[in-house]
CSV table of C-alpha atoms and ligand atoms in Angstrom, one decimal:
chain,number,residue,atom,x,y,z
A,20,UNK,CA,-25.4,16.8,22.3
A,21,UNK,CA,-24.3,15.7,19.1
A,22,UNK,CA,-22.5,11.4,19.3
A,23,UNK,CA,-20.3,10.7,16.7
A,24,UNK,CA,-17.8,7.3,16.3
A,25,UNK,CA,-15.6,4.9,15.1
A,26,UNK,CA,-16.1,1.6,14.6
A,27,UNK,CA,-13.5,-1.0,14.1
A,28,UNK,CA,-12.0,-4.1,15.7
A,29,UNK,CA,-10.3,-3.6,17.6
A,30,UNK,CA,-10.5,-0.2,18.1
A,31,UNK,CA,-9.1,0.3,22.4
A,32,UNK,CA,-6.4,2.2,20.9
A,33,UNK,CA,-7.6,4.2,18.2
A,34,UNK,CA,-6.1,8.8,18.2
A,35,UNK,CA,-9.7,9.3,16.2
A,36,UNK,CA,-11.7,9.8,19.8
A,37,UNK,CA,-8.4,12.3,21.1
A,38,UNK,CA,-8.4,14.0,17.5
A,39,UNK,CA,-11.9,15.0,17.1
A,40,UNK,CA,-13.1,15.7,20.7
A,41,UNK,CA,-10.3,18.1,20.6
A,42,UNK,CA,-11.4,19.7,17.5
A,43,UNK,CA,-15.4,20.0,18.8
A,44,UNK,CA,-14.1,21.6,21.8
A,45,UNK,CA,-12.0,24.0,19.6
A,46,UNK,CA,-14.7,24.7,17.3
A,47,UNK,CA,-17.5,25.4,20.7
A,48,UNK,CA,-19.9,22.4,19.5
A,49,UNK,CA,-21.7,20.3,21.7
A,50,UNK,CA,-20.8,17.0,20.8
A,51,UNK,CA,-18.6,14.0,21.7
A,52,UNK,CA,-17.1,11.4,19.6
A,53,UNK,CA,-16.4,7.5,21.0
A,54,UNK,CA,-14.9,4.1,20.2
A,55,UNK,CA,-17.4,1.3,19.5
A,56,UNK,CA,-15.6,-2.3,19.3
A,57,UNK,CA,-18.1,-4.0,16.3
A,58,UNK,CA,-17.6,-6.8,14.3
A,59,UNK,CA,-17.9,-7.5,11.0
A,60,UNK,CA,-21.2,-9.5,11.1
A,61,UNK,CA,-22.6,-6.6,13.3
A,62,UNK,CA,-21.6,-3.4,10.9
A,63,UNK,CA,-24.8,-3.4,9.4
A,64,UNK,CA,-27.0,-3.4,12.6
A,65,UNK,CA,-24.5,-1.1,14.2
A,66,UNK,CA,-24.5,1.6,11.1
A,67,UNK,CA,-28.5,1.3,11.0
A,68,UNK,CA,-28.8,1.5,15.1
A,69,UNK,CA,-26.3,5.0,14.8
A,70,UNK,CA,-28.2,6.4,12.3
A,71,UNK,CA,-31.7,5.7,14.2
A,72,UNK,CA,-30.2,7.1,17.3
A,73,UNK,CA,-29.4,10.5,15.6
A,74,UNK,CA,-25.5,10.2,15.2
A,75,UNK,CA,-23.7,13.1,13.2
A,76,UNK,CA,-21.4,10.9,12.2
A,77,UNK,CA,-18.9,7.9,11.9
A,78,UNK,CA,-15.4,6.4,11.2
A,79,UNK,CA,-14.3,3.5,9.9
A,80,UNK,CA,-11.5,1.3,10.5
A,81,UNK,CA,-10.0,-1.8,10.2
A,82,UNK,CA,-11.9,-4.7,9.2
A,83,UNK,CA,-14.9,-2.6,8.3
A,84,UNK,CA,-14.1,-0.4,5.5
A,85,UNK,CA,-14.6,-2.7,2.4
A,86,UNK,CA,-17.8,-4.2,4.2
A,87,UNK,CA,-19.5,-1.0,4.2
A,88,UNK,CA,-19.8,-0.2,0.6
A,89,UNK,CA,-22.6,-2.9,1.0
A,90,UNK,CA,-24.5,-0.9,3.3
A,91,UNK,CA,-23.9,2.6,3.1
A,92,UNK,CA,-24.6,4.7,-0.5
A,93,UNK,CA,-20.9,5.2,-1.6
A,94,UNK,CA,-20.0,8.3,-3.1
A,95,UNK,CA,-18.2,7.7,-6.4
A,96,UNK,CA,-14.3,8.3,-5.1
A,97,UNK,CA,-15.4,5.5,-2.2
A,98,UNK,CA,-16.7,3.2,-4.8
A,99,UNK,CA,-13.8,3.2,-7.0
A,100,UNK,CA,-11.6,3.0,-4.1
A,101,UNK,CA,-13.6,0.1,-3.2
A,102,UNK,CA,-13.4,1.2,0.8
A,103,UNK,CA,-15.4,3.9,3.2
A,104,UNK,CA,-13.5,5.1,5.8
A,105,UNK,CA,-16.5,7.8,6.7
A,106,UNK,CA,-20.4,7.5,7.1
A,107,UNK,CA,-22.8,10.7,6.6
A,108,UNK,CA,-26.5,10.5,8.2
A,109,UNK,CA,-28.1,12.6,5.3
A,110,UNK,CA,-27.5,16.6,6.1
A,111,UNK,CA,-28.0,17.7,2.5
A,112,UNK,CA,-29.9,14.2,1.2
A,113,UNK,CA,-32.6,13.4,3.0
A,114,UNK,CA,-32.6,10.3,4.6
A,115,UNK,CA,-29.7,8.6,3.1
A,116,UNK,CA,-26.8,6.8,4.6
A,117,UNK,CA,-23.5,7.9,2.9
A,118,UNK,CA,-20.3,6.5,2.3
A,119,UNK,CA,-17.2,8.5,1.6
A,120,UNK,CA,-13.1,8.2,1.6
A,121,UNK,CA,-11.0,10.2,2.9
A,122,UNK,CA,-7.7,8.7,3.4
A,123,UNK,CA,-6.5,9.7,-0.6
A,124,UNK,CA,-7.6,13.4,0.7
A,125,UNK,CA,-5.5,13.0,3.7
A,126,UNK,CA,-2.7,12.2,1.9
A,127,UNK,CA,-2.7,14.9,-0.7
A,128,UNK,CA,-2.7,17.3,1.7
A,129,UNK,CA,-0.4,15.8,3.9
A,130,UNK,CA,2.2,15.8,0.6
A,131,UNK,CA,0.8,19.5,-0.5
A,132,UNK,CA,1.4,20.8,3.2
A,133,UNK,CA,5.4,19.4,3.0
A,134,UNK,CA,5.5,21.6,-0.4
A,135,UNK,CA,4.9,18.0,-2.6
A,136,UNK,CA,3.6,19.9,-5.8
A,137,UNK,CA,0.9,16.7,-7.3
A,138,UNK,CA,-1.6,19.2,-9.0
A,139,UNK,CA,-1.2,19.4,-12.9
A,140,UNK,CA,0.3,16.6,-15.3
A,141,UNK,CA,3.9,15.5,-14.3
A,142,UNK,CA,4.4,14.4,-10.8
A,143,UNK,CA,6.2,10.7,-11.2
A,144,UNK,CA,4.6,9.1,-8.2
A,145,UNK,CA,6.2,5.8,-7.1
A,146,UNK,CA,3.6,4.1,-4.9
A,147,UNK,CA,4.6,0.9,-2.9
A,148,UNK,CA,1.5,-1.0,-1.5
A,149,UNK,CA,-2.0,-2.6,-3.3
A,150,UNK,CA,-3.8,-2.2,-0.4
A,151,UNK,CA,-6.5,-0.1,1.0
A,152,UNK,CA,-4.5,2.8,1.9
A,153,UNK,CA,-2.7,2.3,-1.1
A,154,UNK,CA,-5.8,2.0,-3.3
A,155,UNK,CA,-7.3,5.4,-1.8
A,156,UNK,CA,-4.1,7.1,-2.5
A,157,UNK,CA,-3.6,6.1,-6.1
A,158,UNK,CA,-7.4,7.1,-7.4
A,159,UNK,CA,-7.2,10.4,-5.3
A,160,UNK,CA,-3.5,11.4,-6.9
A,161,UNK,CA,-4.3,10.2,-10.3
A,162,UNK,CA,-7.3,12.7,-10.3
A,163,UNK,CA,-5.2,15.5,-9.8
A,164,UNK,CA,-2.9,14.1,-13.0
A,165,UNK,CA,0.3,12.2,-11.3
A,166,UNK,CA,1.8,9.6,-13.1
A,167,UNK,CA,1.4,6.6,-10.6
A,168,UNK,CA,4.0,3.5,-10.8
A,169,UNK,CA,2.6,0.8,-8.3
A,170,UNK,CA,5.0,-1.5,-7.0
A,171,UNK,CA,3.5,-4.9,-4.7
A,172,UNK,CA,4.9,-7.8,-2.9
A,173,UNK,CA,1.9,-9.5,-4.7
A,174,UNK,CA,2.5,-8.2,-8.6
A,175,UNK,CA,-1.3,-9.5,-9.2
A,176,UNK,CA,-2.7,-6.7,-7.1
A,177,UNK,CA,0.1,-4.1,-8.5
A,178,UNK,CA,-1.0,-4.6,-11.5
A,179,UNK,CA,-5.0,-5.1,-11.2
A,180,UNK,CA,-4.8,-1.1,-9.4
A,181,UNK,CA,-2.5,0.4,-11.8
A,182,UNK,CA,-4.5,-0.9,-14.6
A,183,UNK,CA,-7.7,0.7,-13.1
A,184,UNK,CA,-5.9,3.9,-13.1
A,185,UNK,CA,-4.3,3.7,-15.9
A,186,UNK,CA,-0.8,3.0,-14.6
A,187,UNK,CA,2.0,0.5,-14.7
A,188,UNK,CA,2.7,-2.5,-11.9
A,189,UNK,CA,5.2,-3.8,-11.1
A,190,UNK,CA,7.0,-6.5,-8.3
A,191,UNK,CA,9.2,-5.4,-5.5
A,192,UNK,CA,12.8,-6.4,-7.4
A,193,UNK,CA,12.1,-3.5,-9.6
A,194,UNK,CA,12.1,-1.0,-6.7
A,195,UNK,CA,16.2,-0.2,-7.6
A,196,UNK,CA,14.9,0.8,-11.2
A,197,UNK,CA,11.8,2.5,-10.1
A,198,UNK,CA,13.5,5.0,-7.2
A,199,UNK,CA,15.8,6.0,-9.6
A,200,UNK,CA,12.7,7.4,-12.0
A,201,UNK,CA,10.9,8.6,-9.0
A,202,UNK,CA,10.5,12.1,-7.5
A,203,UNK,CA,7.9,11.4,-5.3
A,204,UNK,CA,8.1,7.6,-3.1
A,205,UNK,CA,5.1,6.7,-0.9
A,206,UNK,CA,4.9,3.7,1.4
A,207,UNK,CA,1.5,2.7,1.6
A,208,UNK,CA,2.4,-0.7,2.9
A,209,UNK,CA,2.5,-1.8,6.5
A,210,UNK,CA,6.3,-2.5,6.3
A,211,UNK,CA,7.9,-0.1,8.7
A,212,UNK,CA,5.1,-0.4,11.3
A,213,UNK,CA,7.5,-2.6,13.9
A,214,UNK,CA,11.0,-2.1,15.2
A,215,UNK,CA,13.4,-4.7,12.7
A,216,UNK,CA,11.1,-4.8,9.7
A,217,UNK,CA,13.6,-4.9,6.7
A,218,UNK,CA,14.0,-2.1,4.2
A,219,UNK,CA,11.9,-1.8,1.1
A,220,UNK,CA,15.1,-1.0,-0.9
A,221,UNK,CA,18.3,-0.2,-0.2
A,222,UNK,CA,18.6,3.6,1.4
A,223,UNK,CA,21.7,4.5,-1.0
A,224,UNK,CA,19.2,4.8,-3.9
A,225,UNK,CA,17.9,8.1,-2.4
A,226,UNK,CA,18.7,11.6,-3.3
A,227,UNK,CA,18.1,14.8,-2.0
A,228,UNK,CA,16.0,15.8,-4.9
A,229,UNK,CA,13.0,13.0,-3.8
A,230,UNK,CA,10.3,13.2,-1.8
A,231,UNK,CA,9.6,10.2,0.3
A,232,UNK,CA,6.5,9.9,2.0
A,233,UNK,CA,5.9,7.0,4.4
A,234,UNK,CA,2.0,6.5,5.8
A,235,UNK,CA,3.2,5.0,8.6
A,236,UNK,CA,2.6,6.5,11.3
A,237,UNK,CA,3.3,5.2,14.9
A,238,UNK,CA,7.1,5.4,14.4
A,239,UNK,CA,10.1,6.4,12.8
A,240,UNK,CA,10.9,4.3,9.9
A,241,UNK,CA,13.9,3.1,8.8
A,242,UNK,CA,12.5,4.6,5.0
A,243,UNK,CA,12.5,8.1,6.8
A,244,UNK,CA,15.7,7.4,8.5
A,245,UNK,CA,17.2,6.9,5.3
A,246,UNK,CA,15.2,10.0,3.5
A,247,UNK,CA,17.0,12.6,5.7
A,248,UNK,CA,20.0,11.1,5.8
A,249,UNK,CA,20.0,11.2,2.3
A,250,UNK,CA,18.9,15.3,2.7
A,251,UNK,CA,15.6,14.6,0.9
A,252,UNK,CA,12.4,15.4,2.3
A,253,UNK,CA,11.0,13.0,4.3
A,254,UNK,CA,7.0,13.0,5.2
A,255,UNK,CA,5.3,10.5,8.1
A,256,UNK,CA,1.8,9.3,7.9
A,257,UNK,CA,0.5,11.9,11.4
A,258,UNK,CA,-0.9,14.9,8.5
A,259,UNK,CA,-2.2,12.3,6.5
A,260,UNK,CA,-4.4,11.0,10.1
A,261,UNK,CA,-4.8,14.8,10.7
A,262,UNK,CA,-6.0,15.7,7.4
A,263,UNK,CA,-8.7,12.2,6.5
A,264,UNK,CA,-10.1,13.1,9.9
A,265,UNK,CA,-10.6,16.6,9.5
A,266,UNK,CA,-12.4,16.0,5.8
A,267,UNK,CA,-14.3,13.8,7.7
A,268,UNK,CA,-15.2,16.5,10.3
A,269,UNK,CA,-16.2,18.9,7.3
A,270,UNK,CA,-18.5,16.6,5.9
A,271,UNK,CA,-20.6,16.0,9.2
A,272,UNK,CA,-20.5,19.6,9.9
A,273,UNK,CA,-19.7,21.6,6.9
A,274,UNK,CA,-17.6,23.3,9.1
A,275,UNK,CA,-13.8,24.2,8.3
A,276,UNK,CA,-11.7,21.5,10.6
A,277,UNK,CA,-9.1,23.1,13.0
A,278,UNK,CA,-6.1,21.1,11.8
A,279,UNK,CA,-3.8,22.6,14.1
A,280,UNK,CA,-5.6,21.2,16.8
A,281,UNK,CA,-6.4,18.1,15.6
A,282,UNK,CA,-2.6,17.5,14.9
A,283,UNK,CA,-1.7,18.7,18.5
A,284,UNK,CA,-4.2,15.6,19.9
A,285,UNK,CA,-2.9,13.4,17.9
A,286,UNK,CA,0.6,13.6,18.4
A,287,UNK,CA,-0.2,13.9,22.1
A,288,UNK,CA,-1.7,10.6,21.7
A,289,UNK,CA,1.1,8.9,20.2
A,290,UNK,CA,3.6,10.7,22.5
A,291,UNK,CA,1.3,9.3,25.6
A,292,UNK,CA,1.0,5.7,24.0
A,293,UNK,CA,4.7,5.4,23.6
A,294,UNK,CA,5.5,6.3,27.0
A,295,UNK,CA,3.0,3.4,28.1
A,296,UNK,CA,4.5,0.8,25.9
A,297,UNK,CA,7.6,1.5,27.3
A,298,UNK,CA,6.6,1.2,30.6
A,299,UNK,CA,4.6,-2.2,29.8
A,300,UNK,CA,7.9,-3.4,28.5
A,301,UNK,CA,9.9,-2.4,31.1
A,302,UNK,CA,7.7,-4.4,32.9
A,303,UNK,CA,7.5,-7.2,30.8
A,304,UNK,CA,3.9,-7.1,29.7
A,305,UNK,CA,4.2,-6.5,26.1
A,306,UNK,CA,6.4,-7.3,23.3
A,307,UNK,CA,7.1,-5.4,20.0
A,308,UNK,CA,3.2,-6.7,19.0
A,309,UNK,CA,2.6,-3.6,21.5
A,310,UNK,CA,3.6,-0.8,19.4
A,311,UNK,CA,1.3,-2.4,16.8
A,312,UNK,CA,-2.1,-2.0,17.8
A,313,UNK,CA,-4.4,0.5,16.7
A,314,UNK,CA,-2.0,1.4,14.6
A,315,UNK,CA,-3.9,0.8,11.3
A,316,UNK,CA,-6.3,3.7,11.4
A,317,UNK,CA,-7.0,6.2,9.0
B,26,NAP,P1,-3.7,-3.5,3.9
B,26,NAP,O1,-4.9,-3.2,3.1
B,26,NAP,O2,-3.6,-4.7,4.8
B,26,NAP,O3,-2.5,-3.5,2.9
B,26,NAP,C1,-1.2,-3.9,3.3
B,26,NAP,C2,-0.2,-3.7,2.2
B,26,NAP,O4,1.2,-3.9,2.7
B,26,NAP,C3,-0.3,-4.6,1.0
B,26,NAP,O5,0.1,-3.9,-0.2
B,26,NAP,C4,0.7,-5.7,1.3
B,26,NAP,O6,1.2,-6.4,0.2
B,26,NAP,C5,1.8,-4.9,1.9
B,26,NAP,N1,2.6,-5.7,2.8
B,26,NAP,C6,2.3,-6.3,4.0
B,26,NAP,N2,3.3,-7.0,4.5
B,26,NAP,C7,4.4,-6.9,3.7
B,26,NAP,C8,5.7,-7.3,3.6
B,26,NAP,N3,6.2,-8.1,4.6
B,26,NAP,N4,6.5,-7.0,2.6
B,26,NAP,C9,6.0,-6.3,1.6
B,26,NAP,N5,4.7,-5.8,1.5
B,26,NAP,C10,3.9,-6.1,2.6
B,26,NAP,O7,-3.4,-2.3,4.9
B,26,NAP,P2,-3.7,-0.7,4.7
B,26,NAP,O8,-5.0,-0.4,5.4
B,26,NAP,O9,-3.6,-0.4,3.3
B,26,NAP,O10,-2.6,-0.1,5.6
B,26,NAP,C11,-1.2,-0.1,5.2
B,26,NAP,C12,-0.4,0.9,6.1
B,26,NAP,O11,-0.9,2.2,6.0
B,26,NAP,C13,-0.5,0.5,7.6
B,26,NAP,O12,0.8,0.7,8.2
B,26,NAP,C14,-1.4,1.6,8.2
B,26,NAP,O13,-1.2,1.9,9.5
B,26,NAP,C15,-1.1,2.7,7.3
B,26,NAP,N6,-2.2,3.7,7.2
B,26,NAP,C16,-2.0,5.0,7.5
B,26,NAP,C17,-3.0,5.9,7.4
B,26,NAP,C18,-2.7,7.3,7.8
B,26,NAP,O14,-3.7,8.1,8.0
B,26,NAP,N7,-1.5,7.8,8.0
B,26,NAP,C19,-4.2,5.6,6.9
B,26,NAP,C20,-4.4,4.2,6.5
B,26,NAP,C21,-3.4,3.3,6.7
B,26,NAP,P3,0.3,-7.7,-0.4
B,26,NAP,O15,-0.7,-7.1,-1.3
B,26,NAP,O16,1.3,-8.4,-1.2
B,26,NAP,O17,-0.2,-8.4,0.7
């Protein structure tokens, strides 16, 4: 039997194990894929160990991704992004240790599956966030020739990843000014992730005619809210989980990911760990922090 993982901390509450199992079983392979809690200091002897023991393969997760550019061989989309959310054991090069991204992937195909047209020169892409997710989205869309506005609560980082893109930054307060210009709006901040977090921008400023994409995914956000009830199309972050995870499966494998059922598992997941926050919370155990962990996948 072939192991594969994900490492990250924490990592109790991570779809990645749900997702994949179910897409082995669909595909007939013999293989499993766990959780592993490791910590930062420990990436390193944890990668090596995996890779001794014959592992097809692992994910990444928070607070690993950035650390393992020093460890792994990065491809070049992982070093620009600066993150690697997946780790090859050498199929088709020997011996090495690999590095890839595929959160930018994910996203892309997420947008291309809702009928988001990104290929060729055009697309105005409005992309709130300087983060990681943020950062694999903006290198992956401006390969494929959008034209990327970065908006940041910090304007430093807005305008250190537009500037390695060759886009504009700019601070939140321009957000009014920058919908307006936009067809396509991407959250790729964690705003949205808990019940009462404000709005990025008032809702008014939408139109039917965007497309508004928000990478959260463990909820309904009150972005979304406002998207459809502004009639335009309104994308979560689930595909975008779906679709990273399933690139990731194709480059263990080289075999062609069964989305469908990756998706199923995954929203199964979600459906299974909202019924138990509810209950906890019914029962006092947890507060909104709850709906928060293991959230930050992908
Ligand atoms: P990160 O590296 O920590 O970046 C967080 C981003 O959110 C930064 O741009 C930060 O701005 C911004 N931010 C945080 N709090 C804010 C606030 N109160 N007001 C305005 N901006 C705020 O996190 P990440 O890994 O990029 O993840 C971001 C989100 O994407 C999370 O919700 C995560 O769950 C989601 N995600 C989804 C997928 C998927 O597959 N669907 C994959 C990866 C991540 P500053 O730079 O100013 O701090």
């Amino acid at each position: 039997m072939k192991i594969f993982g994900v490492f990250g901390d924490p990592i109790e509450h991570s779809l990645s194990p749900a997702m994949q199992n179910a897409a082995f079983r669909a595909l007939g392979m013999d293989a499993c894929y766990h959780p592993f809690r490791v910590s930062r200091e420990r990436l390193e002897d944890a990668i090596l160990g995996a890779a001794a023991m014959g592992f097809g393969g692992l994910n990444l997760t928070i607070p690993l991704k950035e650390k393992a550019l020093e460890i792994v061989q990065p491809d070049d989309l992982a070093q620009a992004i600066g993150a690697v959310n997946t780790v090859s054991f050498g199929i088709s090069s020997g011996s090495e240790i690999r590095g890839h991204n595929t959160d930018g992937f994910g996203a892309l195909l997420a947008l291309e599956g809702a009928g988001v047209k990104i290929r060729g020169r055009g697309s105005r892409v409005l992309l709130i966030g300087a983060g990681g997710a943020a950062r694999a989205i903006a290198y992956t869309l401006e390969r494929e020739g959008a034209e990327i506005s970065i908006a940041n609560r910090s304007l430093q980082r807005a305008e250190e990843l537009a500037g390695s893109i060759g886009g504009l930054g700019y601070p939140l307060y321009d957000l009014e000014k920058l919908v307006k210009e936009s067809e396509v709006i991407i959250n790729a901040t964690s705003v949205g992730m808990k019940k009462g977090d404000p709005r990025l921008f008032p809702g008014d400023l939408l139109q039917s005619s965007h497309a508004v994409f928000d990478i959260v995914y463990n909820r309904e956000t009150e972005l979304l809210k406002d998207a459809r009830a502004a009639g335009a199309l309104a994308l979560d972050g689930v595909m975008m989980l779906v679709y990273q995870g399933a690139k990731a499966l194709e480059i263990w494998t080289g075999q062609k990911a069964p989305a469908d059922v990756m998706e199923k598992a995954v929203r199964e997941g979600l459906k299974k760990r909202a019924e138990k926050e509810k209950k906890a919370r019914a029962a006092g155990k947890t507060g909104e922090d709850g709906e928060m962990r293991g959230a930050r996948e992908g």
